[in-house]
Amino acid sequence: MTGRPAPAVLPPSLRVRLGLIAAFAALVVVVLGVLSAGHSEPGRVDRWIIQPTADSVQPPWRYVALATDFLGEPAGAAALVVAAVTGCLLLRRPRAAVLVVAGAGMTVGTATLLKHLVGRTIHGDGNLSYPSGHTAFFTALALVVALLATGRLGLGRTADTSVVLAAGLVAGAAMGWAQVALGAHYPTDVLGGWCTALSVTPATAWLVDRMADRLVDRMADAGRRELR
């Protein structure tokens, strides 16, 4: 017996489309990283959008930005991950629970590595800014939740793709706005963080599926040998 009792976290119908999107997003991350390398000032694109300052927004919207920013801080991020993992386990989707942790971890780890490689700073040499880790994390978590939803609903390839991209866009835009509004990142930093999540999360989902499928096959093989 070699069936796959657990549904894939990256639905087969989305693998090609999300793979192409991930490849394009990775290209955007690299291009923006090269253009931003070693800089400590906003670029031309950043100035077209907004000049980041510490008081870009005033109350009450500043409180909204601070609350959103907290969701990307260690305590807030940990609470979101725990809630998402708990939800996956309650829905009997252990593979999705693994993706929540792995997807968020790989995305944030990639963003952190890129920050040190690119070396772009904001408000001082110690504040590495490209790409935005907050935006990358929040987008990655939204993508994982959307993949779980599409896997259960099965709306069709086009609809499922739209749901996943919409979830990532809304989450990335919300956290990205908060980061720029609070002066923590340049606009291109949040774009880089969003694209980092778009490139890393589907790849991580594919990897989780591969490893889980292999584990299922090994367990099935072991069961057959015991029956002989």
Tab-separated table of C-alpha atoms in Angstrom:
chain	number	residue	atom	x	y	z
A	1	MET	CA	0.000	0.000	0.000
A	2	THR	CA	1.553	3.299	-1.143
A	3	GLY	CA	-1.360	5.744	-0.992
A	4	ARG	CA	-1.030	9.269	0.298
A	5	PRO	CA	-3.477	9.534	3.214
A	6	ALA	CA	-2.494	13.111	3.982
A	7	PRO	CA	-3.425	15.794	1.416
A	8	ALA	CA	-0.569	17.759	-0.108
A	9	VAL	CA	0.051	21.234	1.301
A	10	LEU	CA	0.927	22.393	-2.210
A	11	PRO	CA	-1.963	21.169	-4.377
A	12	PRO	CA	-0.697	19.550	-7.608
A	13	SER	CA	-2.888	21.889	-9.652
A	14	LEU	CA	-0.995	24.912	-8.281
A	15	ARG	CA	2.566	23.647	-8.510
A	16	VAL	CA	3.364	24.953	-11.974
A	17	ARG	CA	1.707	28.334	-11.542
A	18	LEU	CA	3.116	29.006	-8.093
A	19	GLY	CA	6.484	27.697	-9.243
A	20	LEU	CA	6.596	30.264	-12.046
A	21	ILE	CA	5.459	33.011	-9.673
A	22	ALA	CA	8.120	31.954	-7.162
A	23	ALA	CA	10.824	32.094	-9.833
A	24	PHE	CA	9.767	35.592	-10.923
A	25	ALA	CA	9.584	36.751	-7.293
A	26	ALA	CA	13.079	35.431	-6.650
A	27	LEU	CA	14.317	37.413	-9.657
A	28	VAL	CA	12.733	40.577	-8.254
A	29	VAL	CA	14.400	39.946	-4.882
A	30	VAL	CA	17.797	39.603	-6.541
A	31	VAL	CA	17.394	42.679	-8.752
A	32	LEU	CA	16.221	44.885	-5.891
A	33	GLY	CA	18.986	43.510	-3.701
A	34	VAL	CA	21.649	44.395	-6.245
A	35	LEU	CA	20.220	47.899	-6.688
A	36	SER	CA	19.999	48.418	-2.911
A	37	ALA	CA	23.326	46.884	-1.899
A	38	GLY	CA	25.254	49.005	0.570
A	39	HIS	CA	22.879	51.972	0.383
A	40	SER	CA	21.657	53.941	3.394
A	41	GLU	CA	19.222	56.254	1.612
A	42	PRO	CA	15.894	55.746	-0.159
A	43	GLY	CA	16.204	55.069	-3.863
A	44	ARG	CA	14.365	56.750	-6.707
A	45	VAL	CA	11.434	54.332	-6.516
A	46	ASP	CA	11.202	54.850	-2.753
A	47	ARG	CA	11.027	58.611	-3.187
A	48	TRP	CA	8.252	58.228	-5.743
A	49	ILE	CA	6.146	56.476	-3.110
A	50	ILE	CA	6.973	58.085	0.234
A	51	GLN	CA	9.904	59.438	2.197
A	52	PRO	CA	10.089	57.122	5.265
A	53	THR	CA	10.184	59.017	8.550
A	54	ALA	CA	9.450	58.142	12.152
A	55	ASP	CA	6.154	60.063	12.028
A	56	SER	CA	4.736	59.267	8.583
A	57	VAL	CA	1.320	58.671	10.166
A	58	GLN	CA	-0.399	60.184	13.175
A	59	PRO	CA	-2.964	58.718	15.596
A	60	PRO	CA	-5.268	56.881	15.246
A	61	TRP	CA	-3.635	55.243	12.219
A	62	ARG	CA	-0.309	55.143	13.993
A	63	TYR	CA	-1.859	52.817	16.587
A	64	VAL	CA	-3.055	50.554	13.782
A	65	ALA	CA	0.445	50.514	12.325
A	66	LEU	CA	1.977	49.701	15.711
A	67	ALA	CA	-0.514	46.863	16.284
A	68	THR	CA	0.221	45.443	12.841
A	69	ASP	CA	3.956	45.772	13.421
A	70	PHE	CA	3.626	43.788	16.668
A	71	LEU	CA	2.385	40.788	14.687
A	72	GLY	CA	5.809	40.624	13.067
A	73	GLU	CA	7.741	41.014	16.316
A	74	PRO	CA	9.001	37.826	18.054
A	75	ALA	CA	6.173	37.670	20.588
A	76	GLY	CA	3.420	38.462	18.106
A	77	ALA	CA	4.865	36.184	15.431
A	78	ALA	CA	5.195	33.309	17.890
A	79	ALA	CA	1.567	33.735	18.953
A	80	LEU	CA	0.416	33.646	15.322
A	81	VAL	CA	2.479	30.545	14.579
A	82	VAL	CA	1.166	28.734	17.653
A	83	ALA	CA	-2.419	29.643	16.726
A	84	ALA	CA	-1.915	28.481	13.132
A	85	VAL	CA	-0.268	25.207	14.185
A	86	THR	CA	-3.061	24.554	16.689
A	87	GLY	CA	-5.655	25.173	13.993
A	88	CYS	CA	-3.916	22.772	11.604
A	89	LEU	CA	-3.774	20.050	14.234
A	90	LEU	CA	-7.435	20.529	15.138
A	91	LEU	CA	-8.254	20.121	11.440
A	92	ARG	CA	-6.084	16.988	11.384
A	93	ARG	CA	-3.611	18.498	8.957
A	94	PRO	CA	-0.233	17.705	10.532
A	95	ARG	CA	1.550	18.299	7.242
A	96	ALA	CA	0.139	21.824	7.144
A	97	ALA	CA	1.274	22.351	10.748
A	98	VAL	CA	4.802	21.438	9.691
A	99	LEU	CA	4.570	23.902	6.805
A	100	VAL	CA	3.508	26.710	9.148
A	101	VAL	CA	6.719	26.321	11.127
A	102	ALA	CA	8.973	25.459	8.200
A	103	GLY	CA	7.508	28.082	5.880
A	104	ALA	CA	7.772	30.894	8.392
A	105	GLY	CA	11.214	29.763	9.529
A	106	MET	CA	12.665	29.397	6.039
A	107	THR	CA	11.220	32.717	4.891
A	108	VAL	CA	12.482	34.672	7.889
A	109	GLY	CA	15.834	32.895	7.717
A	110	THR	CA	16.187	33.787	4.038
A	111	ALA	CA	15.240	37.406	4.713
A	112	THR	CA	17.794	37.614	7.528
A	113	LEU	CA	20.532	36.166	5.337
A	114	LEU	CA	19.695	38.586	2.540
A	115	LYS	CA	19.855	41.529	4.933
A	116	HIS	CA	23.463	40.727	5.765
A	117	LEU	CA	24.358	40.060	2.132
A	118	VAL	CA	22.778	43.253	0.784
A	119	GLY	CA	23.819	45.500	3.666
A	120	ARG	CA	21.218	48.195	3.099
A	121	THR	CA	20.500	50.275	6.199
A	122	ILE	CA	17.956	52.772	7.447
A	123	HIS	CA	18.308	55.230	10.343
A	124	GLY	CA	21.837	54.099	11.198
A	125	ASP	CA	24.429	51.477	10.327
A	126	GLY	CA	22.991	48.887	12.699
A	127	ASN	CA	19.520	48.811	11.120
A	128	LEU	CA	19.660	46.434	8.173
A	129	SER	CA	16.539	46.961	6.119
A	130	TYR	CA	16.446	44.898	2.891
A	131	PRO	CA	14.290	42.862	2.711
A	132	SER	CA	11.655	43.476	5.366
A	133	GLY	CA	11.510	40.450	7.658
A	134	HIS	CA	8.159	41.531	9.096
A	135	THR	CA	6.600	41.654	5.646
A	136	ALA	CA	8.197	38.367	4.632
A	137	PHE	CA	6.897	36.564	7.729
A	138	PHE	CA	3.360	37.914	7.587
A	139	THR	CA	3.060	37.177	3.877
A	140	ALA	CA	4.434	33.653	4.311
A	141	LEU	CA	1.935	32.875	7.062
A	142	ALA	CA	-0.932	34.177	4.940
A	143	LEU	CA	0.224	32.050	2.002
A	144	VAL	CA	0.310	28.926	4.174
A	145	VAL	CA	-3.197	29.575	5.499
A	146	ALA	CA	-4.431	30.196	1.952
A	147	LEU	CA	-2.849	26.949	0.727
A	148	LEU	CA	-4.599	25.087	3.527
A	149	ALA	CA	-7.921	26.705	2.593
A	150	THR	CA	-7.585	25.958	-1.120
A	151	GLY	CA	-6.602	22.374	-0.346
A	152	ARG	CA	-9.833	21.887	1.568
A	153	LEU	CA	-12.137	23.858	-0.738
A	154	GLY	CA	-10.765	22.777	-4.118
A	155	LEU	CA	-12.300	25.691	-6.024
A	156	GLY	CA	-10.336	25.039	-9.205
A	157	ARG	CA	-6.900	25.989	-10.469
A	158	THR	CA	-7.647	29.607	-11.361
A	159	ALA	CA	-9.711	30.330	-8.258
A	160	ASP	CA	-7.213	28.611	-5.959
A	161	THR	CA	-4.338	30.580	-7.461
A	162	SER	CA	-6.286	33.809	-7.043
A	163	VAL	CA	-7.059	33.021	-3.395
A	164	VAL	CA	-3.415	32.303	-2.578
A	165	LEU	CA	-2.135	35.429	-4.328
A	166	ALA	CA	-4.878	37.607	-2.823
A	167	ALA	CA	-4.058	36.397	0.689
A	168	GLY	CA	-0.372	37.103	0.157
A	169	LEU	CA	-1.099	40.511	-1.357
A	170	VAL	CA	-3.399	41.620	1.459
A	171	ALA	CA	-1.017	40.436	4.190
A	172	GLY	CA	2.021	41.917	2.471
A	173	ALA	CA	0.291	45.230	1.830
A	174	ALA	CA	-0.921	45.514	5.428
A	175	MET	CA	2.428	44.773	7.022
A	176	GLY	CA	4.320	46.685	4.352
A	177	TRP	CA	2.208	49.779	4.957
A	178	ALA	CA	2.871	49.532	8.691
A	179	GLN	CA	6.630	49.226	8.181
A	180	VAL	CA	6.837	52.216	5.848
A	181	ALA	CA	4.410	54.262	7.950
A	182	LEU	CA	6.539	53.701	11.053
A	183	GLY	CA	9.709	54.560	9.171
A	184	ALA	CA	11.170	51.105	9.758
A	185	HIS	CA	11.636	50.257	6.070
A	186	TYR	CA	11.807	51.757	2.619
A	187	PRO	CA	8.996	50.797	0.209
A	188	THR	CA	11.360	48.626	-1.829
A	189	ASP	CA	12.305	46.788	1.389
A	190	VAL	CA	8.729	45.641	1.873
A	191	LEU	CA	8.454	44.712	-1.801
A	192	GLY	CA	11.562	42.608	-1.355
A	193	GLY	CA	10.106	40.989	1.759
A	194	TRP	CA	6.860	40.214	-0.043
A	195	CYS	CA	8.693	38.646	-2.964
A	196	THR	CA	10.917	36.683	-0.575
A	197	ALA	CA	7.828	35.024	0.882
A	198	LEU	CA	6.389	34.388	-2.589
A	199	SER	CA	9.572	32.652	-3.658
A	200	VAL	CA	10.379	30.678	-0.492
A	201	THR	CA	6.955	29.508	0.711
A	202	PRO	CA	5.899	27.473	-2.357
A	203	ALA	CA	9.348	25.852	-2.483
A	204	THR	CA	9.109	24.969	1.202
A	205	ALA	CA	5.607	23.532	0.693
A	206	TRP	CA	6.881	21.344	-2.157
A	207	LEU	CA	9.765	20.162	0.014
A	208	VAL	CA	7.440	19.327	2.927
A	209	ASP	CA	5.251	17.282	0.576
A	210	ARG	CA	8.237	15.395	-0.821
A	211	MET	CA	9.623	14.538	2.592
A	212	ALA	CA	6.208	13.533	3.960
A	213	ASP	CA	5.474	11.334	0.930
A	214	ARG	CA	8.805	9.579	1.285
A	215	LEU	CA	8.117	8.952	4.961
A	216	VAL	CA	4.724	7.456	4.097
A	217	ASP	CA	6.328	5.185	1.490
A	218	ARG	CA	8.984	3.999	3.931
A	219	MET	CA	6.376	3.222	6.564
A	220	ALA	CA	4.296	1.335	3.995
A	221	ASP	CA	7.343	-0.650	2.880
A	222	ALA	CA	8.171	-1.497	6.488
A	223	GLY	CA	4.588	-2.658	7.038
A	224	ARG	CA	4.698	-4.928	4.002
A	225	ARG	CA	7.969	-6.492	5.137
A	226	GLU	CA	6.464	-7.255	8.556
A	227	LEU	CA	3.523	-9.023	6.886
A	228	ARG	CA	5.761	-11.334	4.876
